[in-house]
Amino acid sequence: MRTPCLAWLWASCWGLCSRSQPSMSSSLLLCSTTLRTPLKINRRLHLSKTKHSKFNESGQLAFFYLFSFAWGASILTAEEFMTNPTLLWKDYPHSRMFFQVKFFYVCQIAYWLHALPELYFQKIRKEDIPRQLYYICLYIAHICGAYVLNLQRLGLILLVSHYLVELIFHASRLFYFSDENKQKGFTFWALLFVMARLLTLTLSVLTFGFGLARVENPGFSIADGNFNVLTVRISCLAAICLTQAWMMWKFINFQLKKWREHIQNQIPKKKITYTKSKSTKKEPNRANFVNGAVKLEDGASPRTRKSKVL
């Protein structure tokens, strides 16, 4: 069950969108109605408490990532940021934003800020709170950093690619909870995860190392929104690289853990089949001995050996 904070967020977004663009208000209404569907499905699956919390988390985040990915992709298509990479640093600072871009960032910051008090209202287990705090704080820091430093174009491309990967992961986890044999989605997610990390590093180095370095302004002006100096560029690039390295480290540990669990599940099965085959071979030999004497299946007595006369 969602908290009143999220209801207030959707209500405020609904009021803003209904005044500006009616088509966006219908999308928010669709997203708000679909947030309740994971709870209805969860009651039918009869999951444990651990899987219950993970299923709710994946259900809510999957709808949010789907909505944000569709919205961000439509902005990228309209503004042609993907077709022309030079727009990432051309005419910097990008202090004048389009309404779609600005409203997208406002909604993203509002959602992740609201996720902090939601950890308390949802009564999440203490073991899961640090993990969720990590990625919530990372989202807030990176989105606010791109918004304040006038790097909205680069941040938008990186957010859309990252949201696509997270959407596939949480959708695959929902299918896995419904049927544990459906694990093909995780393979596709692992491939896209590595590609998204490479795309993030490539665009970041291209923007901070080559694009903005060529159009560097000598003055640092907060009033004009000009942060194109060497110190800021190195700090931003270092923050992005450290975040990507941390995500890859977590990803490799996750894959190694799954691989070890798969091997441990396969070893007991081999031992059971091996012991069963041994027992089936020994049983006929034991059946032929009764009270220390040999007994044949046909009931005939065994042939006695003739003693040799010396």
mmCIF file of C-alpha atoms in Angstrom:
data_model
loop_
_atom_site.group_PDB
_atom_site.id
_atom_site.type_symbol
_atom_site.label_atom_id
_atom_site.label_comp_id
_atom_site.label_asym_id
_atom_site.label_seq_id
_atom_site.Cartn_x
_atom_site.Cartn_y
_atom_site.Cartn_z
ATOM 1 C CA MET A 1 0.000 0.000 0.000
ATOM 2 C CA ARG A 2 1.449 3.324 -1.066
ATOM 3 C CA THR A 3 1.975 6.141 1.378
ATOM 4 C CA PRO A 4 0.198 9.509 1.404
ATOM 5 C CA CYS A 5 3.440 11.120 0.134
ATOM 6 C CA LEU A 6 3.124 9.404 -3.221
ATOM 7 C CA ALA A 7 -0.551 10.242 -3.442
ATOM 8 C CA TRP A 8 0.298 13.879 -2.831
ATOM 9 C CA LEU A 9 2.971 13.705 -5.536
ATOM 10 C CA TRP A 10 0.601 12.293 -8.131
ATOM 11 C CA ALA A 11 -2.075 14.780 -7.208
ATOM 12 C CA SER A 12 0.308 17.712 -7.591
ATOM 13 C CA CYS A 13 1.641 16.378 -10.884
ATOM 14 C CA TRP A 14 -1.919 15.858 -12.088
ATOM 15 C CA GLY A 15 -2.782 19.472 -11.366
ATOM 16 C CA LEU A 16 0.283 20.782 -13.179
ATOM 17 C CA CYS A 17 -0.179 18.536 -16.184
ATOM 18 C CA SER A 18 -3.890 19.218 -16.575
ATOM 19 C CA ARG A 19 -3.099 22.914 -16.932
ATOM 20 C CA SER A 20 -0.250 22.498 -19.376
ATOM 21 C CA GLN A 21 -0.596 19.253 -21.349
ATOM 22 C CA PRO A 22 -3.701 17.068 -21.046
ATOM 23 C CA SER A 23 -1.993 14.084 -22.692
ATOM 24 C CA MET A 24 0.515 13.845 -19.838
ATOM 25 C CA SER A 25 -2.230 13.821 -17.226
ATOM 26 C CA SER A 26 -3.749 10.710 -18.781
ATOM 27 C CA SER A 27 -0.345 8.974 -18.539
ATOM 28 C CA LEU A 28 -0.070 9.852 -14.850
ATOM 29 C CA LEU A 29 -3.581 8.543 -14.242
ATOM 30 C CA LEU A 30 -2.697 5.267 -15.951
ATOM 31 C CA CYS A 31 0.498 4.917 -13.903
ATOM 32 C CA SER A 32 -1.271 5.679 -10.624
ATOM 33 C CA THR A 33 -3.943 3.041 -11.264
ATOM 34 C CA THR A 34 -1.406 0.378 -12.210
ATOM 35 C CA LEU A 35 0.564 0.843 -8.982
ATOM 36 C CA ARG A 36 -2.102 -1.156 -7.145
ATOM 37 C CA THR A 37 -1.967 -4.183 -9.433
ATOM 38 C CA PRO A 38 1.111 -5.825 -7.780
ATOM 39 C CA LEU A 39 -0.764 -6.014 -4.471
ATOM 40 C CA LYS A 40 -3.669 -7.874 -6.086
ATOM 41 C CA ILE A 41 -1.324 -10.333 -7.814
ATOM 42 C CA ASN A 42 0.675 -10.828 -4.640
ATOM 43 C CA ARG A 43 -2.361 -12.113 -2.766
ATOM 44 C CA ARG A 44 -2.875 -14.866 -5.320
ATOM 45 C CA LEU A 45 0.720 -16.153 -5.281
ATOM 46 C CA HIS A 46 0.888 -16.808 -1.484
ATOM 47 C CA LEU A 47 4.518 -15.696 -1.156
ATOM 48 C CA SER A 48 6.683 -15.691 1.953
ATOM 49 C CA LYS A 49 7.472 -12.485 3.812
ATOM 50 C CA THR A 50 10.852 -12.048 2.113
ATOM 51 C CA LYS A 51 9.487 -12.659 -1.347
ATOM 52 C CA HIS A 52 6.444 -10.570 -0.467
ATOM 53 C CA SER A 53 8.577 -7.454 0.159
ATOM 54 C CA LYS A 54 10.741 -8.061 -2.922
ATOM 55 C CA PHE A 55 7.667 -8.604 -5.090
ATOM 56 C CA ASN A 56 6.116 -5.328 -3.933
ATOM 57 C CA GLU A 57 9.374 -3.475 -4.487
ATOM 58 C CA SER A 58 9.826 -4.892 -7.992
ATOM 59 C CA GLY A 59 6.198 -4.249 -8.895
ATOM 60 C CA GLN A 60 6.289 -0.580 -7.911
ATOM 61 C CA LEU A 61 9.714 0.099 -9.428
ATOM 62 C CA ALA A 62 8.854 -1.721 -12.663
ATOM 63 C CA PHE A 63 5.886 0.592 -13.314
ATOM 64 C CA PHE A 64 7.942 3.649 -12.387
ATOM 65 C CA TYR A 65 10.825 2.652 -14.664
ATOM 66 C CA LEU A 66 8.419 1.869 -17.494
ATOM 67 C CA PHE A 67 6.731 5.243 -17.218
ATOM 68 C CA SER A 68 10.025 7.155 -16.853
ATOM 69 C CA PHE A 69 11.674 5.278 -19.723
ATOM 70 C CA ALA A 70 8.768 5.969 -22.086
ATOM 71 C CA TRP A 71 8.668 9.620 -21.070
ATOM 72 C CA GLY A 72 12.441 10.109 -21.346
ATOM 73 C CA ALA A 73 12.649 8.278 -24.682
ATOM 74 C CA SER A 74 9.938 10.521 -26.123
ATOM 75 C CA ILE A 75 11.917 13.617 -25.050
ATOM 76 C CA LEU A 76 15.122 12.243 -26.611
ATOM 77 C CA THR A 77 13.300 11.516 -29.851
ATOM 78 C CA ALA A 78 11.732 14.969 -29.986
ATOM 79 C CA GLU A 79 14.944 16.867 -29.155
ATOM 80 C CA GLU A 80 17.232 14.626 -31.284
ATOM 81 C CA PHE A 81 19.859 14.273 -28.563
ATOM 82 C CA MET A 82 20.724 10.717 -29.581
ATOM 83 C CA THR A 83 21.271 11.418 -33.274
ATOM 84 C CA ASN A 84 23.666 14.319 -32.666
ATOM 85 C CA PRO A 85 26.062 13.707 -29.724
ATOM 86 C CA THR A 86 27.587 17.189 -30.084
ATOM 87 C CA LEU A 87 24.404 18.615 -28.572
ATOM 88 C CA LEU A 88 25.592 17.253 -25.210
ATOM 89 C CA TRP A 89 28.192 20.007 -24.920
ATOM 90 C CA LYS A 90 27.268 22.445 -27.668
ATOM 91 C CA ASP A 91 26.120 25.910 -26.488
ATOM 92 C CA TYR A 92 26.931 25.125 -22.857
ATOM 93 C CA PRO A 93 25.629 26.172 -20.322
ATOM 94 C CA HIS A 94 22.174 24.814 -21.078
ATOM 95 C CA SER A 95 20.472 27.099 -18.602
ATOM 96 C CA ARG A 96 17.294 27.396 -20.665
ATOM 97 C CA MET A 97 15.484 24.072 -20.593
ATOM 98 C CA PHE A 98 12.414 22.930 -22.426
ATOM 99 C CA PHE A 99 9.305 22.404 -20.318
ATOM 100 C CA GLN A 100 9.335 18.654 -20.933
ATOM 101 C CA VAL A 101 12.940 18.302 -19.744
ATOM 102 C CA LYS A 102 12.484 20.481 -16.672
ATOM 103 C CA PHE A 103 9.248 18.786 -15.630
ATOM 104 C CA PHE A 104 10.873 15.378 -16.127
ATOM 105 C CA TYR A 105 13.692 16.270 -13.737
ATOM 106 C CA VAL A 106 11.294 17.765 -11.186
ATOM 107 C CA CYS A 107 9.241 14.557 -11.140
ATOM 108 C CA GLN A 108 12.347 12.394 -10.853
ATOM 109 C CA ILE A 109 13.714 14.365 -7.911
ATOM 110 C CA ALA A 110 10.294 14.397 -6.220
ATOM 111 C CA TYR A 111 9.901 10.627 -6.562
ATOM 112 C CA TRP A 112 13.280 9.727 -5.118
ATOM 113 C CA LEU A 113 12.970 12.262 -2.301
ATOM 114 C CA HIS A 114 9.606 10.799 -1.402
ATOM 115 C CA ALA A 115 11.168 7.319 -1.334
ATOM 116 C CA LEU A 116 13.189 8.212 1.785
ATOM 117 C CA PRO A 117 10.262 8.646 4.239
ATOM 118 C CA GLU A 118 8.491 5.797 2.493
ATOM 119 C CA LEU A 119 11.062 3.385 3.922
ATOM 120 C CA TYR A 120 9.654 4.155 7.367
ATOM 121 C CA PHE A 121 5.962 4.062 6.460
ATOM 122 C CA GLN A 122 6.232 0.755 4.596
ATOM 123 C CA LYS A 123 7.905 -0.906 7.604
ATOM 124 C CA ILE A 124 10.700 -2.425 5.541
ATOM 125 C CA ARG A 125 12.983 -4.940 7.216
ATOM 126 C CA LYS A 126 16.180 -3.612 8.750
ATOM 127 C CA GLU A 127 18.281 -5.832 6.480
ATOM 128 C CA ASP A 128 16.838 -4.231 3.342
ATOM 129 C CA ILE A 129 17.042 -0.598 4.472
ATOM 130 C CA PRO A 130 20.811 -0.057 3.770
ATOM 131 C CA ARG A 131 20.535 -1.527 0.284
ATOM 132 C CA GLN A 132 17.598 0.721 -0.616
ATOM 133 C CA LEU A 133 19.217 3.763 0.973
ATOM 134 C CA TYR A 134 22.287 3.297 -1.209
ATOM 135 C CA TYR A 135 20.510 3.412 -4.545
ATOM 136 C CA ILE A 136 18.010 6.104 -3.453
ATOM 137 C CA CYS A 137 20.829 8.434 -2.381
ATOM 138 C CA LEU A 138 22.742 7.694 -5.590
ATOM 139 C CA TYR A 139 19.690 8.575 -7.668
ATOM 140 C CA ILE A 140 19.155 11.844 -5.778
ATOM 141 C CA ALA A 141 22.828 12.852 -5.997
ATOM 142 C CA HIS A 142 23.212 12.153 -9.719
ATOM 143 C CA ILE A 143 19.870 13.605 -10.823
ATOM 144 C CA CYS A 144 20.289 16.756 -8.713
ATOM 145 C CA GLY A 145 23.885 17.088 -9.902
ATOM 146 C CA ALA A 146 22.871 16.943 -13.564
ATOM 147 C CA TYR A 147 20.055 19.426 -12.932
ATOM 148 C CA VAL A 148 22.133 21.963 -10.972
ATOM 149 C CA LEU A 149 25.248 21.787 -13.185
ATOM 150 C CA ASN A 150 23.167 22.250 -16.369
ATOM 151 C CA LEU A 151 24.059 18.793 -17.676
ATOM 152 C CA GLN A 152 20.448 17.817 -18.288
ATOM 153 C CA ARG A 153 21.063 16.409 -21.777
ATOM 154 C CA LEU A 154 23.765 14.001 -20.670
ATOM 155 C CA GLY A 155 21.811 13.068 -17.552
ATOM 156 C CA LEU A 156 18.682 12.379 -19.570
ATOM 157 C CA ILE A 157 20.439 9.940 -21.912
ATOM 158 C CA LEU A 158 22.127 8.119 -19.030
ATOM 159 C CA LEU A 159 18.864 7.927 -17.060
ATOM 160 C CA VAL A 160 16.895 6.489 -19.976
ATOM 161 C CA SER A 161 19.481 3.773 -20.658
ATOM 162 C CA HIS A 162 19.732 2.925 -16.954
ATOM 163 C CA TYR A 163 15.957 2.823 -16.499
ATOM 164 C CA LEU A 164 15.637 0.368 -19.381
ATOM 165 C CA VAL A 165 18.078 -2.026 -17.698
ATOM 166 C CA GLU A 166 16.326 -1.708 -14.330
ATOM 167 C CA LEU A 167 12.935 -2.233 -15.964
ATOM 168 C CA ILE A 168 14.066 -5.539 -17.454
ATOM 169 C CA PHE A 169 15.560 -6.666 -14.139
ATOM 170 C CA HIS A 170 12.445 -6.009 -12.066
ATOM 171 C CA ALA A 171 10.147 -7.436 -14.739
ATOM 172 C CA SER A 172 12.296 -10.596 -14.813
ATOM 173 C CA ARG A 173 12.115 -10.826 -11.023
ATOM 174 C CA LEU A 174 8.323 -10.569 -11.140
ATOM 175 C CA PHE A 175 8.173 -13.430 -13.638
ATOM 176 C CA TYR A 176 10.602 -15.418 -11.478
ATOM 177 C CA PHE A 177 8.382 -15.071 -8.407
ATOM 178 C CA SER A 178 5.376 -16.290 -10.401
ATOM 179 C CA ASP A 179 7.329 -19.240 -11.839
ATOM 180 C CA GLU A 180 10.885 -20.089 -10.744
ATOM 181 C CA ASN A 181 11.630 -21.753 -14.095
ATOM 182 C CA LYS A 182 11.379 -18.411 -15.917
ATOM 183 C CA GLN A 183 14.974 -17.185 -15.609
ATOM 184 C CA LYS A 184 15.806 -16.233 -19.200
ATOM 185 C CA GLY A 185 15.080 -12.579 -18.502
ATOM 186 C CA PHE A 186 18.040 -12.369 -16.112
ATOM 187 C CA THR A 187 20.425 -13.398 -18.902
ATOM 188 C CA PHE A 188 19.110 -10.628 -21.130
ATOM 189 C CA TRP A 189 19.358 -8.201 -18.200
ATOM 190 C CA ALA A 190 22.994 -9.146 -17.531
ATOM 191 C CA LEU A 191 23.917 -8.450 -21.153
ATOM 192 C CA LEU A 192 22.171 -5.074 -21.178
ATOM 193 C CA PHE A 193 23.661 -4.163 -17.794
ATOM 194 C CA VAL A 194 27.222 -4.437 -19.104
ATOM 195 C CA MET A 195 26.317 -2.547 -22.295
ATOM 196 C CA ALA A 196 24.695 0.261 -20.287
ATOM 197 C CA ARG A 197 27.811 0.632 -18.124
ATOM 198 C CA LEU A 198 30.003 0.876 -21.219
ATOM 199 C CA LEU A 199 27.632 3.427 -22.766
ATOM 200 C CA THR A 200 27.686 5.514 -19.596
ATOM 201 C CA LEU A 201 31.469 5.569 -19.405
ATOM 202 C CA THR A 202 31.835 6.307 -23.122
ATOM 203 C CA LEU A 203 29.437 9.243 -23.129
ATOM 204 C CA SER A 204 30.872 10.628 -19.895
ATOM 205 C CA VAL A 205 34.469 10.572 -21.141
ATOM 206 C CA LEU A 206 33.382 11.991 -24.494
ATOM 207 C CA THR A 207 31.457 14.845 -22.843
ATOM 208 C CA PHE A 208 33.797 15.813 -19.992
ATOM 209 C CA GLY A 209 37.126 14.839 -21.560
ATOM 210 C CA PHE A 210 36.685 16.072 -25.135
ATOM 211 C CA GLY A 211 33.489 18.072 -25.690
ATOM 212 C CA LEU A 212 33.414 20.433 -22.723
ATOM 213 C CA ALA A 213 37.217 20.672 -22.617
ATOM 214 C CA ARG A 214 37.278 22.267 -26.079
ATOM 215 C CA VAL A 215 34.670 24.910 -25.198
ATOM 216 C CA GLU A 216 36.000 25.600 -21.700
ATOM 217 C CA ASN A 217 35.122 29.021 -20.341
ATOM 218 C CA PRO A 218 37.718 30.813 -18.236
ATOM 219 C CA GLY A 219 35.191 32.142 -15.748
ATOM 220 C CA PHE A 220 33.255 30.202 -13.122
ATOM 221 C CA SER A 221 29.851 31.859 -12.837
ATOM 222 C CA ILE A 222 27.076 30.472 -10.635
ATOM 223 C CA ALA A 223 24.695 33.212 -11.763
ATOM 224 C CA ASP A 224 25.095 32.242 -15.424
ATOM 225 C CA GLY A 225 25.103 28.533 -14.622
ATOM 226 C CA ASN A 226 28.568 28.065 -16.099
ATOM 227 C CA PHE A 227 30.438 25.242 -14.319
ATOM 228 C CA ASN A 228 32.721 24.288 -17.215
ATOM 229 C CA VAL A 229 36.035 24.350 -15.370
ATOM 230 C CA LEU A 230 38.639 21.622 -14.984
ATOM 231 C CA THR A 231 37.906 20.902 -11.311
ATOM 232 C CA VAL A 232 34.174 20.401 -11.851
ATOM 233 C CA ARG A 233 34.721 18.231 -14.925
ATOM 234 C CA ILE A 234 37.200 15.950 -13.166
ATOM 235 C CA SER A 235 34.927 15.679 -10.114
ATOM 236 C CA CYS A 236 31.895 14.762 -12.226
ATOM 237 C CA LEU A 237 33.814 12.228 -14.292
ATOM 238 C CA ALA A 238 35.341 10.671 -11.174
ATOM 239 C CA ALA A 239 31.922 10.406 -9.499
ATOM 240 C CA ILE A 240 30.428 8.687 -12.553
ATOM 241 C CA CYS A 241 33.371 6.290 -12.936
ATOM 242 C CA LEU A 242 33.320 5.350 -9.239
ATOM 243 C CA THR A 243 29.578 4.734 -9.373
ATOM 244 C CA GLN A 244 29.908 2.517 -12.447
ATOM 245 C CA ALA A 245 32.783 0.594 -10.849
ATOM 246 C CA TRP A 246 30.726 0.056 -7.675
ATOM 247 C CA MET A 247 27.763 -1.171 -9.728
ATOM 248 C CA MET A 248 29.967 -3.579 -11.698
ATOM 249 C CA TRP A 249 31.471 -4.895 -8.457
ATOM 250 C CA LYS A 250 27.993 -5.557 -7.065
ATOM 251 C CA PHE A 251 26.972 -7.145 -10.357
ATOM 252 C CA ILE A 252 29.970 -9.518 -10.415
ATOM 253 C CA ASN A 253 29.371 -10.556 -6.794
ATOM 254 C CA PHE A 254 25.704 -11.198 -7.589
ATOM 255 C CA GLN A 255 26.596 -13.403 -10.569
ATOM 256 C CA LEU A 256 29.220 -15.332 -8.565
ATOM 257 C CA LYS A 257 26.704 -15.924 -5.781
ATOM 258 C CA LYS A 258 24.145 -17.298 -8.229
ATOM 259 C CA TRP A 259 26.792 -19.491 -9.846
ATOM 260 C CA ARG A 260 27.831 -20.970 -6.481
ATOM 261 C CA GLU A 261 24.221 -21.639 -5.538
ATOM 262 C CA HIS A 262 23.684 -23.406 -8.852
ATOM 263 C CA ILE A 263 26.741 -25.635 -8.273
ATOM 264 C CA GLN A 264 25.675 -26.466 -4.707
ATOM 265 C CA ASN A 265 22.225 -27.462 -5.920
ATOM 266 C CA GLN A 266 23.725 -29.766 -8.539
ATOM 267 C CA ILE A 267 26.149 -31.626 -6.213
ATOM 268 C CA PRO A 268 23.520 -33.230 -3.861
ATOM 269 C CA LYS A 269 21.580 -34.522 -6.864
ATOM 270 C CA LYS A 270 24.659 -36.316 -8.181
ATOM 271 C CA LYS A 271 25.346 -37.871 -4.750
ATOM 272 C CA ILE A 272 21.769 -39.121 -4.427
ATOM 273 C CA THR A 273 21.812 -40.776 -7.849
ATOM 274 C CA TYR A 274 25.218 -42.339 -7.117
ATOM 275 C CA THR A 275 24.121 -43.842 -3.775
ATOM 276 C CA LYS A 276 20.907 -45.168 -5.309
ATOM 277 C CA SER A 277 22.803 -46.952 -8.052
ATOM 278 C CA LYS A 278 25.101 -48.568 -5.450
ATOM 279 C CA SER A 279 22.213 -49.755 -3.307
ATOM 280 C CA THR A 280 20.430 -51.377 -6.260
ATOM 281 C CA LYS A 281 23.573 -53.335 -7.122
ATOM 282 C CA LYS A 282 24.103 -54.643 -3.561
ATOM 283 C CA GLU A 283 20.502 -55.706 -2.852
ATOM 284 C CA PRO A 284 20.444 -58.892 -5.017
ATOM 285 C CA ASN A 285 23.618 -60.200 -3.339
ATOM 286 C CA ARG A 286 22.130 -59.676 0.133
ATOM 287 C CA ALA A 287 18.937 -61.484 -0.835
ATOM 288 C CA ASN A 288 20.798 -64.711 -1.638
ATOM 289 C CA PHE A 289 22.056 -65.165 1.934
ATOM 290 C CA VAL A 290 19.598 -66.330 4.584
ATOM 291 C CA ASN A 291 20.922 -67.142 8.052
ATOM 292 C CA GLY A 292 24.434 -67.445 6.719
ATOM 293 C CA ALA A 293 23.465 -70.027 4.097
ATOM 294 C CA VAL A 294 23.270 -69.530 0.386
ATOM 295 C CA LYS A 295 19.764 -69.704 -1.047
ATOM 296 C CA LEU A 296 19.015 -69.877 -4.735
ATOM 297 C CA GLU A 297 15.984 -68.307 -6.327
ATOM 298 C CA ASP A 298 14.690 -71.614 -7.788
ATOM 299 C CA GLY A 299 14.761 -73.327 -4.419
ATOM 300 C CA ALA A 300 17.515 -75.792 -5.402
ATOM 301 C CA SER A 301 20.288 -76.478 -2.961
ATOM 302 C CA PRO A 302 23.731 -75.362 -3.904
ATOM 303 C CA ARG A 303 26.154 -77.905 -5.301
ATOM 304 C CA THR A 304 28.603 -79.294 -2.783
ATOM 305 C CA ARG A 305 32.244 -79.391 -3.691
ATOM 306 C CA LYS A 306 33.952 -82.797 -3.749
ATOM 307 C CA SER A 307 36.939 -83.041 -1.510
ATOM 308 C CA LYS A 308 40.095 -84.170 -3.212
ATOM 309 C CA VAL A 309 41.741 -87.317 -1.919
ATOM 310 C CA LEU A 310 45.437 -86.910 -1.412
#
